[in-house]
Short mmCIF file of C-alpha atoms in Angstrom, two decimals:
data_model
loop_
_atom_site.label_atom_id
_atom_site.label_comp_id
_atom_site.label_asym_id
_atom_site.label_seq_id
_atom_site.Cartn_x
_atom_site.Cartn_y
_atom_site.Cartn_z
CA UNK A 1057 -23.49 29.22 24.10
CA UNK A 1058 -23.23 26.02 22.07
CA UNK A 1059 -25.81 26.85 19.42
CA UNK A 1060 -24.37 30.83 19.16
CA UNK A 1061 -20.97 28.88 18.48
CA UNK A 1062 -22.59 26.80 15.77
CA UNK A 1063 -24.38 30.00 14.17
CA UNK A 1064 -21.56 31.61 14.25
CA UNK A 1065 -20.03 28.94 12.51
CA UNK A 1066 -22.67 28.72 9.67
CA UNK A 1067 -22.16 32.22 9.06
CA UNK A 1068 -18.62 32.42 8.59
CA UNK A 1069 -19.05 29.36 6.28
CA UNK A 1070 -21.59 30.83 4.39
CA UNK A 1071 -20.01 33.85 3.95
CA UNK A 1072 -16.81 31.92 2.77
CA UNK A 1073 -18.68 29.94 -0.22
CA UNK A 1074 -20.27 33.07 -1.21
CA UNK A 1075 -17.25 34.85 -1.39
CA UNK A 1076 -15.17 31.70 -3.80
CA UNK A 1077 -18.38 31.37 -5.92
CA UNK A 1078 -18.49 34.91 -6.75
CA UNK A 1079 -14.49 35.05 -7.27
CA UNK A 1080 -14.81 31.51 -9.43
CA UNK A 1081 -17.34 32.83 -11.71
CA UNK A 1082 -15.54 36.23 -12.10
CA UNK A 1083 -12.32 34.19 -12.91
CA UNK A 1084 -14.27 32.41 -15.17
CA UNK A 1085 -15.41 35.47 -17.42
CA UNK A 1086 -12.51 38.03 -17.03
CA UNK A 1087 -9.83 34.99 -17.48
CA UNK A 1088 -11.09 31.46 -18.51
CA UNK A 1089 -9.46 30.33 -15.55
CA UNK A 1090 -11.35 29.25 -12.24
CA UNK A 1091 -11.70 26.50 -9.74
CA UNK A 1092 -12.97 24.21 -7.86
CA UNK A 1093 -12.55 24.17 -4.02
CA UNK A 1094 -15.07 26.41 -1.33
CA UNK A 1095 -15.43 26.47 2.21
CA UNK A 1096 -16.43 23.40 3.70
CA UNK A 1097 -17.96 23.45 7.86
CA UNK A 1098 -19.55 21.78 9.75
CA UNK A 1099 -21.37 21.77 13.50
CA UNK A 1100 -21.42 19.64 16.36
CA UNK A 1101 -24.97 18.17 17.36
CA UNK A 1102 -25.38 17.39 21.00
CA UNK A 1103 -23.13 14.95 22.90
CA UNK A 1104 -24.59 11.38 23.07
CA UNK A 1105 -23.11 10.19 26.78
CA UNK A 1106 -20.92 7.05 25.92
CA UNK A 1107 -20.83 4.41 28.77
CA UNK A 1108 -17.67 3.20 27.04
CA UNK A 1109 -14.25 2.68 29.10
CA UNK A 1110 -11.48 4.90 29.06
CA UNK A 1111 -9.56 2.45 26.61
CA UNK A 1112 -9.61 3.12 23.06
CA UNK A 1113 -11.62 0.87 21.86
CA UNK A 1114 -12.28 1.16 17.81
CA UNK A 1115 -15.78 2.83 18.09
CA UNK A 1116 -15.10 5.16 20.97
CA UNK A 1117 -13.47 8.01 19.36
CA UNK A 1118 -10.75 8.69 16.44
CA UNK A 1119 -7.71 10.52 15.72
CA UNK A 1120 -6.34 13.56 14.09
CA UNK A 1121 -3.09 13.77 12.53
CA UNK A 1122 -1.92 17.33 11.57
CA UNK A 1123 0.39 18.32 8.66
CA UNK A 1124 0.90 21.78 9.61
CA UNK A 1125 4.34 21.73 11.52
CA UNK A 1126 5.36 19.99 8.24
CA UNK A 1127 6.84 21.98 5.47
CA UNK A 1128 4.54 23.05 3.01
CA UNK A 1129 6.49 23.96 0.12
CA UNK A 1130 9.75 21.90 -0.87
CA UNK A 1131 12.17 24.40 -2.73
CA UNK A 1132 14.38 24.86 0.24
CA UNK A 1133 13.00 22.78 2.72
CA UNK A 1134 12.49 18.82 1.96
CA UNK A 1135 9.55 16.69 3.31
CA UNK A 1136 10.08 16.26 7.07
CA UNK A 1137 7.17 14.72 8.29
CA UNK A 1138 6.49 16.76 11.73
CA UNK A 1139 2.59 14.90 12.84
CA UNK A 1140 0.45 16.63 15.32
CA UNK A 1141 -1.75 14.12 17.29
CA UNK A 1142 -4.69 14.15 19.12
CA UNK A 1143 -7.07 11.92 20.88
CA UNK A 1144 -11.23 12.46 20.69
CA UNK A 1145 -13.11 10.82 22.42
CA UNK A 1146 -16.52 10.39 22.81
CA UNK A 1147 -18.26 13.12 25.22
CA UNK A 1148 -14.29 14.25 26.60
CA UNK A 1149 -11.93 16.49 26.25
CA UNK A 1150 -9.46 16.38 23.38
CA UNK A 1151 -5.89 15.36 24.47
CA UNK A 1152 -2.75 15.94 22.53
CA UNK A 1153 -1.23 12.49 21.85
CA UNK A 1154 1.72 11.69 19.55
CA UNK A 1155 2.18 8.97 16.37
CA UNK A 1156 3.85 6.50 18.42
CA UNK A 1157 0.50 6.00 20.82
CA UNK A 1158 -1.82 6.02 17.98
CA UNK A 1159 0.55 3.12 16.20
CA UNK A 1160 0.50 1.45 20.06
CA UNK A 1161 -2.75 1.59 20.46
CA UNK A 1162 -4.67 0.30 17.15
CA UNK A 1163 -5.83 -2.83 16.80
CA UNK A 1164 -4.31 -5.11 14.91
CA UNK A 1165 -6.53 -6.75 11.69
CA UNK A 1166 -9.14 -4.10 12.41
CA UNK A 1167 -9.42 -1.88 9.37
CA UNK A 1168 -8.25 1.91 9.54
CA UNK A 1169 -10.22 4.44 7.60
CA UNK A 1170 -8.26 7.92 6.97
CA UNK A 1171 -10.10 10.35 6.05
CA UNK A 1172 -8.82 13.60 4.00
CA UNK A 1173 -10.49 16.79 3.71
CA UNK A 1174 -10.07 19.48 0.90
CA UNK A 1175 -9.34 22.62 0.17
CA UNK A 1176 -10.37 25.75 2.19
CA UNK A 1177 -10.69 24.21 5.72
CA UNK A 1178 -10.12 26.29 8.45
CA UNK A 1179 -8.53 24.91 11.87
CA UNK A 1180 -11.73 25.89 13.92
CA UNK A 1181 -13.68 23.75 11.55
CA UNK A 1182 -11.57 20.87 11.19
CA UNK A 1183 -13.17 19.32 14.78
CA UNK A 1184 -16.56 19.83 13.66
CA UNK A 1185 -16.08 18.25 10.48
CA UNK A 1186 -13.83 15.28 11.98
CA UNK A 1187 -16.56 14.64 14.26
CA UNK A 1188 -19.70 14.77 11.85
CA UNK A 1189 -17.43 12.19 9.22
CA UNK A 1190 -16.94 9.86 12.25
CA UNK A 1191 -20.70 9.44 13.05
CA UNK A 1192 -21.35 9.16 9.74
CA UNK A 1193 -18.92 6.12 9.39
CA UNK A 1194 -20.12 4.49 12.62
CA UNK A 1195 -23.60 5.24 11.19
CA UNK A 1196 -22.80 3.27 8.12
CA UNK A 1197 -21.08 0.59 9.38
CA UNK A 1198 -23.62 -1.63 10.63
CA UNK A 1199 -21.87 -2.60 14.11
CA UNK A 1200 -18.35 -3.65 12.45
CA UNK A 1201 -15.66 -2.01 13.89
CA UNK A 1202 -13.08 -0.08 12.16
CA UNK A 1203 -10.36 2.96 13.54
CA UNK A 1204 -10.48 6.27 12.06
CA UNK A 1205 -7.57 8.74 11.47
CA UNK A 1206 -8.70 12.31 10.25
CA UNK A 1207 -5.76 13.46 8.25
CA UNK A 1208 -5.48 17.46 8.33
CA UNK A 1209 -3.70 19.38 6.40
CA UNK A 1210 -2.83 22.96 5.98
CA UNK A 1211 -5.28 23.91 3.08
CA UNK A 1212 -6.58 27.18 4.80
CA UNK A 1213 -5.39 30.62 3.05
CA UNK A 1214 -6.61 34.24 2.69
CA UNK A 1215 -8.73 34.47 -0.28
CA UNK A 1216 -7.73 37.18 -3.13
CA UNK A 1217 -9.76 38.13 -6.22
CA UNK A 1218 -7.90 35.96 -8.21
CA UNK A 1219 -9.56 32.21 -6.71
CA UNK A 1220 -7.29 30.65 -9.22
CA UNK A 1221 -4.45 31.04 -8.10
CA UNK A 1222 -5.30 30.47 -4.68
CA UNK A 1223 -6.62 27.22 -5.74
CA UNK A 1224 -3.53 26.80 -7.37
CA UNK A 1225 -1.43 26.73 -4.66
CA UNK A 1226 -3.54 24.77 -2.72
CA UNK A 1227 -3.65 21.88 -5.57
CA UNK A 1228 0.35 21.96 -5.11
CA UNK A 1229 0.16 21.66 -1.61
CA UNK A 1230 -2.47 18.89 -1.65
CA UNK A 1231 -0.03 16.92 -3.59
CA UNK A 1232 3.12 17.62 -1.43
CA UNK A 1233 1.17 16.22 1.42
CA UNK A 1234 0.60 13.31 0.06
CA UNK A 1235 4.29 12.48 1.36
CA UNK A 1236 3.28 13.02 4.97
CA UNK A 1237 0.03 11.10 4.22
CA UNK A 1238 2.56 7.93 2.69
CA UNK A 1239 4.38 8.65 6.16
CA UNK A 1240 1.86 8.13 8.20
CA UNK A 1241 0.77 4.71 6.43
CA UNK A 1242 3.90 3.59 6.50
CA UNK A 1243 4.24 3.96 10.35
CA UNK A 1244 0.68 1.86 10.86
CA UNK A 1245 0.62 -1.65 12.00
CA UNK A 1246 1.30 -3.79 8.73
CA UNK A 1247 -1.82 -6.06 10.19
CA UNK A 1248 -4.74 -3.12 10.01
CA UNK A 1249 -6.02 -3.02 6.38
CA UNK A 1250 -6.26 0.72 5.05
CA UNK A 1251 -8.99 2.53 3.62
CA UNK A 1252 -8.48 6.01 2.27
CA UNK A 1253 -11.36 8.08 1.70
CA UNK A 1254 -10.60 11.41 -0.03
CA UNK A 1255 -12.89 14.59 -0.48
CA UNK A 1256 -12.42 17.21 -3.20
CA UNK A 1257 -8.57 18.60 -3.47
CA UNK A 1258 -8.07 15.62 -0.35
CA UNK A 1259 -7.93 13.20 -3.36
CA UNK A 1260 -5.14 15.10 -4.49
CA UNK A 1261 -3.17 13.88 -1.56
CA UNK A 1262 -4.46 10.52 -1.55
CA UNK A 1263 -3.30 9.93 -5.46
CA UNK A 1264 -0.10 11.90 -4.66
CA UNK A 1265 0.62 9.57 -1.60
CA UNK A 1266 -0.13 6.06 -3.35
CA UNK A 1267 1.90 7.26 -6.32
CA UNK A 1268 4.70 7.72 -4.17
CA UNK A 1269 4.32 4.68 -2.06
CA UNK A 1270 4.52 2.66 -5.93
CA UNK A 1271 7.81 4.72 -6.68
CA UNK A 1272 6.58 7.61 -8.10
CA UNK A 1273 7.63 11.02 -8.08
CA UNK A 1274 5.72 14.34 -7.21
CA UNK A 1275 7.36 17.74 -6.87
CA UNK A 1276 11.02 16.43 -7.90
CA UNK A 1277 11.10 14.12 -4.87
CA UNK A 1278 10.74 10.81 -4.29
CA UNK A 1279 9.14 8.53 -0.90
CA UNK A 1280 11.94 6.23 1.36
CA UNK A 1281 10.01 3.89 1.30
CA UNK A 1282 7.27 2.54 -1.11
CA UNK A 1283 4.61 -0.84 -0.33
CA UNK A 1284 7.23 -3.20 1.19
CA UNK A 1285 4.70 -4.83 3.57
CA UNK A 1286 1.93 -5.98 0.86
CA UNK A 1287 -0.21 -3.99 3.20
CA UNK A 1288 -4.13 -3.85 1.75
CA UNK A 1289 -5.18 -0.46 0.53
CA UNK A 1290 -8.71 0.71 -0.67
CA UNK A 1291 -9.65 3.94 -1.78
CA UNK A 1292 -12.98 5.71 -2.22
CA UNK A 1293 -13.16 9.29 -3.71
CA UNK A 1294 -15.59 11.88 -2.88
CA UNK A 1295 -16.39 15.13 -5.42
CA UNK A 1296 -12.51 14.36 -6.50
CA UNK A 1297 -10.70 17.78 -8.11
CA UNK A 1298 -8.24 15.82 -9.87
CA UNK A 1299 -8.24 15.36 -13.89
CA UNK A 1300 -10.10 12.31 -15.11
CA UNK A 1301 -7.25 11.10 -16.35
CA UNK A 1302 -4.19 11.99 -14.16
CA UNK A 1303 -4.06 8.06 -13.33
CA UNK A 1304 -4.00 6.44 -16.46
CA UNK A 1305 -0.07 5.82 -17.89
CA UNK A 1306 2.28 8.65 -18.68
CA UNK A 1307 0.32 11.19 -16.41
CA UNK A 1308 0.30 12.88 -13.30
CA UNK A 1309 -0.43 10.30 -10.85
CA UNK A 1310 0.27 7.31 -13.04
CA UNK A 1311 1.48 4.94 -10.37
CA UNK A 1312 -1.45 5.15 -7.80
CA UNK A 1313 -3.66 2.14 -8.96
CA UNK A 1314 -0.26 0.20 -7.90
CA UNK A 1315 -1.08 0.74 -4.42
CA UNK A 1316 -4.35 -0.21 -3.90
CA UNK A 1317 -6.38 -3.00 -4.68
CA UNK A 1318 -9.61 -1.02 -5.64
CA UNK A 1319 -10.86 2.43 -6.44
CA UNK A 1320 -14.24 3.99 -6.10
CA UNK A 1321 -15.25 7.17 -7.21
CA UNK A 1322 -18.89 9.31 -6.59
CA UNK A 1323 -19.00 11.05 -9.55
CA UNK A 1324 -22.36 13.58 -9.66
CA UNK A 1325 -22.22 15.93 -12.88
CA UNK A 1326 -24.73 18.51 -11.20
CA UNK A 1327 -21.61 19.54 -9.20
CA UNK A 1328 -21.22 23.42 -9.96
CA UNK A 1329 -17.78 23.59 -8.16
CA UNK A 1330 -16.50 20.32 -10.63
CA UNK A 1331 -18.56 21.91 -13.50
CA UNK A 1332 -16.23 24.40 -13.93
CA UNK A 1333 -13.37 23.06 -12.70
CA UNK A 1334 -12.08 22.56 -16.41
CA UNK A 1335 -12.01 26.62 -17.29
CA UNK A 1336 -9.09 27.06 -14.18
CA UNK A 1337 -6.40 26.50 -16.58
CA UNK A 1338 -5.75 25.89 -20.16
CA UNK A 1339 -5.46 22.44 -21.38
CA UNK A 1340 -7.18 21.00 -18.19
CA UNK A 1341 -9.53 17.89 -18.66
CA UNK A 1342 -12.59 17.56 -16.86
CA UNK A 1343 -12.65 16.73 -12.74
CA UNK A 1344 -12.52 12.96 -11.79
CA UNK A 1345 -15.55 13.64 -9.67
CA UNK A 1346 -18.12 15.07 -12.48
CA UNK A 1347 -17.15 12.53 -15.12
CA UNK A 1348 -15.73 9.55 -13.39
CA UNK A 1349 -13.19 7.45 -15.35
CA UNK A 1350 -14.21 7.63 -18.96
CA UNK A 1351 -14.30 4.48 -21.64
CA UNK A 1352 -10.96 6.19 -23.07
CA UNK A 1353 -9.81 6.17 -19.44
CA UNK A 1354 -10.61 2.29 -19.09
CA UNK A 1355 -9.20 1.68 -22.82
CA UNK A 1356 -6.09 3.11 -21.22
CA UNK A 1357 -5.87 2.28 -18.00
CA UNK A 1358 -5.98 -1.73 -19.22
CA UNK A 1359 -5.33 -4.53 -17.15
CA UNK A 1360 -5.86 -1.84 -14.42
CA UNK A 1361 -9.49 -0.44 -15.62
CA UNK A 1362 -10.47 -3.44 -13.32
CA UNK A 1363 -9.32 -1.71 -10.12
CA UNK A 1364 -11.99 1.49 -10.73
CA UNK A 1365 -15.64 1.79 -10.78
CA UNK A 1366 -17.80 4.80 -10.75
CA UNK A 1367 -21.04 5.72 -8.67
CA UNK A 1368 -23.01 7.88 -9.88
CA UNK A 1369 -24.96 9.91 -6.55
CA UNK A 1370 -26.46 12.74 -8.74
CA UNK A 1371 -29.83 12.15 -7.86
CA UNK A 1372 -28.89 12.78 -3.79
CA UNK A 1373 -26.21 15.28 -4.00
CA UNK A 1374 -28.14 17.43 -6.59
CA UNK A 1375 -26.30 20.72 -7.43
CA UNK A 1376 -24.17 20.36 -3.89
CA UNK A 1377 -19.89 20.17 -3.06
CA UNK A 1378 -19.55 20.64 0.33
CA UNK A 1379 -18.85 17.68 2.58
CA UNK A 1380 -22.19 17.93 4.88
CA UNK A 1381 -23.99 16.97 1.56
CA UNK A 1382 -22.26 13.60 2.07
CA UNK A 1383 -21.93 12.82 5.73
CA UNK A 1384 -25.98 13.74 5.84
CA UNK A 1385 -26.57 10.73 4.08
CA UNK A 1386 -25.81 7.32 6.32
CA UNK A 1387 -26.91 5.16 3.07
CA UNK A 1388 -23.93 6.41 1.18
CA UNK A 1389 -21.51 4.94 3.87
CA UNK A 1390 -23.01 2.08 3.57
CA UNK A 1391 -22.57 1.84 0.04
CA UNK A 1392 -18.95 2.14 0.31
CA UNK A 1393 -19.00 -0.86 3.32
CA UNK A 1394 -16.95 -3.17 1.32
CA UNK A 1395 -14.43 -0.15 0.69
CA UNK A 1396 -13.89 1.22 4.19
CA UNK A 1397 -14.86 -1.65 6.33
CA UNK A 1398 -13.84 -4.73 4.04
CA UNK A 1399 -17.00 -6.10 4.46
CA UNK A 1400 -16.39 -9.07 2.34
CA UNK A 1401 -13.06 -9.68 4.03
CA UNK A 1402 -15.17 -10.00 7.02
CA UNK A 1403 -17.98 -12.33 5.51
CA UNK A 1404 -15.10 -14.64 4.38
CA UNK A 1405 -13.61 -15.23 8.12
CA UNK A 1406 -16.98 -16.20 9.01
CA UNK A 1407 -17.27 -19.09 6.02
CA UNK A 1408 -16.20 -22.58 7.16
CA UNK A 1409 -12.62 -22.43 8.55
CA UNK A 1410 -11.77 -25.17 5.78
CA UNK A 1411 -12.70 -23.34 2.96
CA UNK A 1412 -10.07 -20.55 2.78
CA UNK A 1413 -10.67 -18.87 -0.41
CA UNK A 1414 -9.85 -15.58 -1.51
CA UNK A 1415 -12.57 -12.47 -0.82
CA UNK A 1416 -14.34 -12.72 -3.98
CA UNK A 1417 -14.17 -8.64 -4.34
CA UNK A 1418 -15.62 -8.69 -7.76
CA UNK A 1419 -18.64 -10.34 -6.80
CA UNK A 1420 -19.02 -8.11 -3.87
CA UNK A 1421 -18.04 -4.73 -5.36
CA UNK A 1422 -19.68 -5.64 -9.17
CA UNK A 1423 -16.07 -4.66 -10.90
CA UNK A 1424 -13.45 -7.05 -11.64
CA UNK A 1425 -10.59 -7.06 -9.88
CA UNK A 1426 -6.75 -7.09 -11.62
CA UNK A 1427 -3.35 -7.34 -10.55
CA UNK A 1428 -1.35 -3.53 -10.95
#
């Protein structure tokens, strides 16, 4: 029954991207507009028995946080942050849980890595894919422990012939989420360091939310509450479907390098979904995640430039989008140790108690770090 449920699966997701490609590239001919997103699933391999206790321990299971009692669009309606929870653990049944036990029950100074998907996601393939990007995390983390939250969001709708504008809407409602994502942070133990790790339109959210948390404003509104606790934020973005330059000054997303200390973006140009991301609107600069940030984007970015640094992973992605291109690959977690797992934060507690220097991050990460 298991592996019918995971054909099954394939099919529908196959079907899916076959059906966006074909509407993006008719989009793209009949009216120079297209874009970028297409389905994204993922299956469950067999269940490894855990010998684990029923306590959560870090690297026993995760969380998912759900957007979609929230309201999705903010004409009548403000942001009300309304979080579905649930529990996974290893080998057992998923358990409906609620924000105040997953704030109870993380562990202090142990880093938290939330994870946001992108567009097109489907609720029966959110599990799957939660569950693939947490082995591929505990894959690439070499034994250190870390907590993962799998932020979902609504980003699911029927598809029409014009992929544009469905895309559209999505891009708006990847950025008014990034309000319940600033929520959720906000609600975390001040102790756990935060890394957010952002795939496709999901970096949409992620730049939306750390805008906010600096002051910003998205969709007329601004957040309660912005970084109050000096909490430690990294970010790493996967095939991002955001301009190149929606973070330097005066744009979209201008205040987001104010909230973390350090940005890392996989850029691969063979990407055919970022390719032609640029044709879905007039006036629309290429995608984050086929150029990276761009020598004009450091000359403006300044002081800040020193926060970002691009990866190029063309040569193992090859002409691919979807997320199990990425979560295949254990080596690229690892790559991005420093990022999700503060790595070098760890190395540093184990130096000489007496010597209490600062994590030298540029040494670690080869960029240089600056002040926002």
């Amino acid at each position: 029954m298991a592996n019918l449920n995971s054909i099954a699966i394939h099919v529908r997701s196959v079907a899916r991207t076959t059906f966006v490609v074909i509407a993006l590239l008719c989009n793209s001919l009949l009216f120079a507009q297209t874009v970028t997103e297409v389905a994204e699933v993922l299956t469950v391999p067999p269940c490894v028995q855990s010998s684990s206790s029923d306590f959560c321990l870090p690297q026993t299971g995760y969380w998912i946080v759900s957007t979609a009692a929230s309201p999705q669009s903010f004409f009548d309606t403000p942001p009300v942050f309304c979080a579905g929870v649930s529990r996974h653990e290893n080998c057992k049944t998923p358990r409906n849980s609620c924000l105040d036990e997953l704030c109870q029950q993380l562990i202090p100074g142990i880093p938290v890595c939330i994870v946001v998907h992108g567009s097109f996601m489907d609720s029966p393939s959110v599990v799957p894919e939660a569950s693939a990007t947490w082995r591929w995390l505990k894959e690439g983390s070499c034994g250190q422990s870390f907590q993962m939250i799998y932020f979902s969001w609504p980003s699911d709708r029927p598809l029409t012939a014009l992929a544009s504008i469905d895309v559209a809407v999505l891009g708006k409602r990847a950025s008014r989420n990034g309000f319940y994502l600033a929520s959720l942070i906000e609600k975390l133990p001040a102790e756990c360091p935060i890394s957010l790790v952002g795939h496709s339109h999901g970096t949409r959210v992620i730049s939306s939310s750390l805008h906010l948390m600096a002051g910003g404003v998205v969709e007329g509104y601004q957040h309660v509450s912005s970084r109050r606790n000096g909490r430690r934020i990294r970010t790493v973005f996967i095939a991002s479907a955001i301009d190149h330059d929606w973070l330097n000054p005066g744009e979209r997303f201008d205040r987001a390098l104010c909230s973390t200390e350090c940005l890392l973006t996989m850029t691969n140009h063979l990407d055919p979904a970022l390719m032609i991301y640029p044709f879905r609107r007039i006036g629309s600069s290429r995608a984050l995640g086929c150029t990276g940030f761009t020598s004009k984007d450091y000359t403006k970015l300044g002081a800040r430039g020193g926060k970002v640094r691009n990866l190029d992973v063309s040569t193992q992605i090859k002409v691919g989008h979807l997320w199990p291109n990425y979560v295949s690959r254990p080596n690229l977690a690892r790559q991005i140790g420093n990022y999700v797992y503060f790595s070098d934060v760890i190395a540093q507690s184990l130096s000489a108690p007496e010597v209490q220097e600062k994590p030298r991050i540029a040494e670690m990460m080869e960029f240089n770090h600056a002040a926002p």
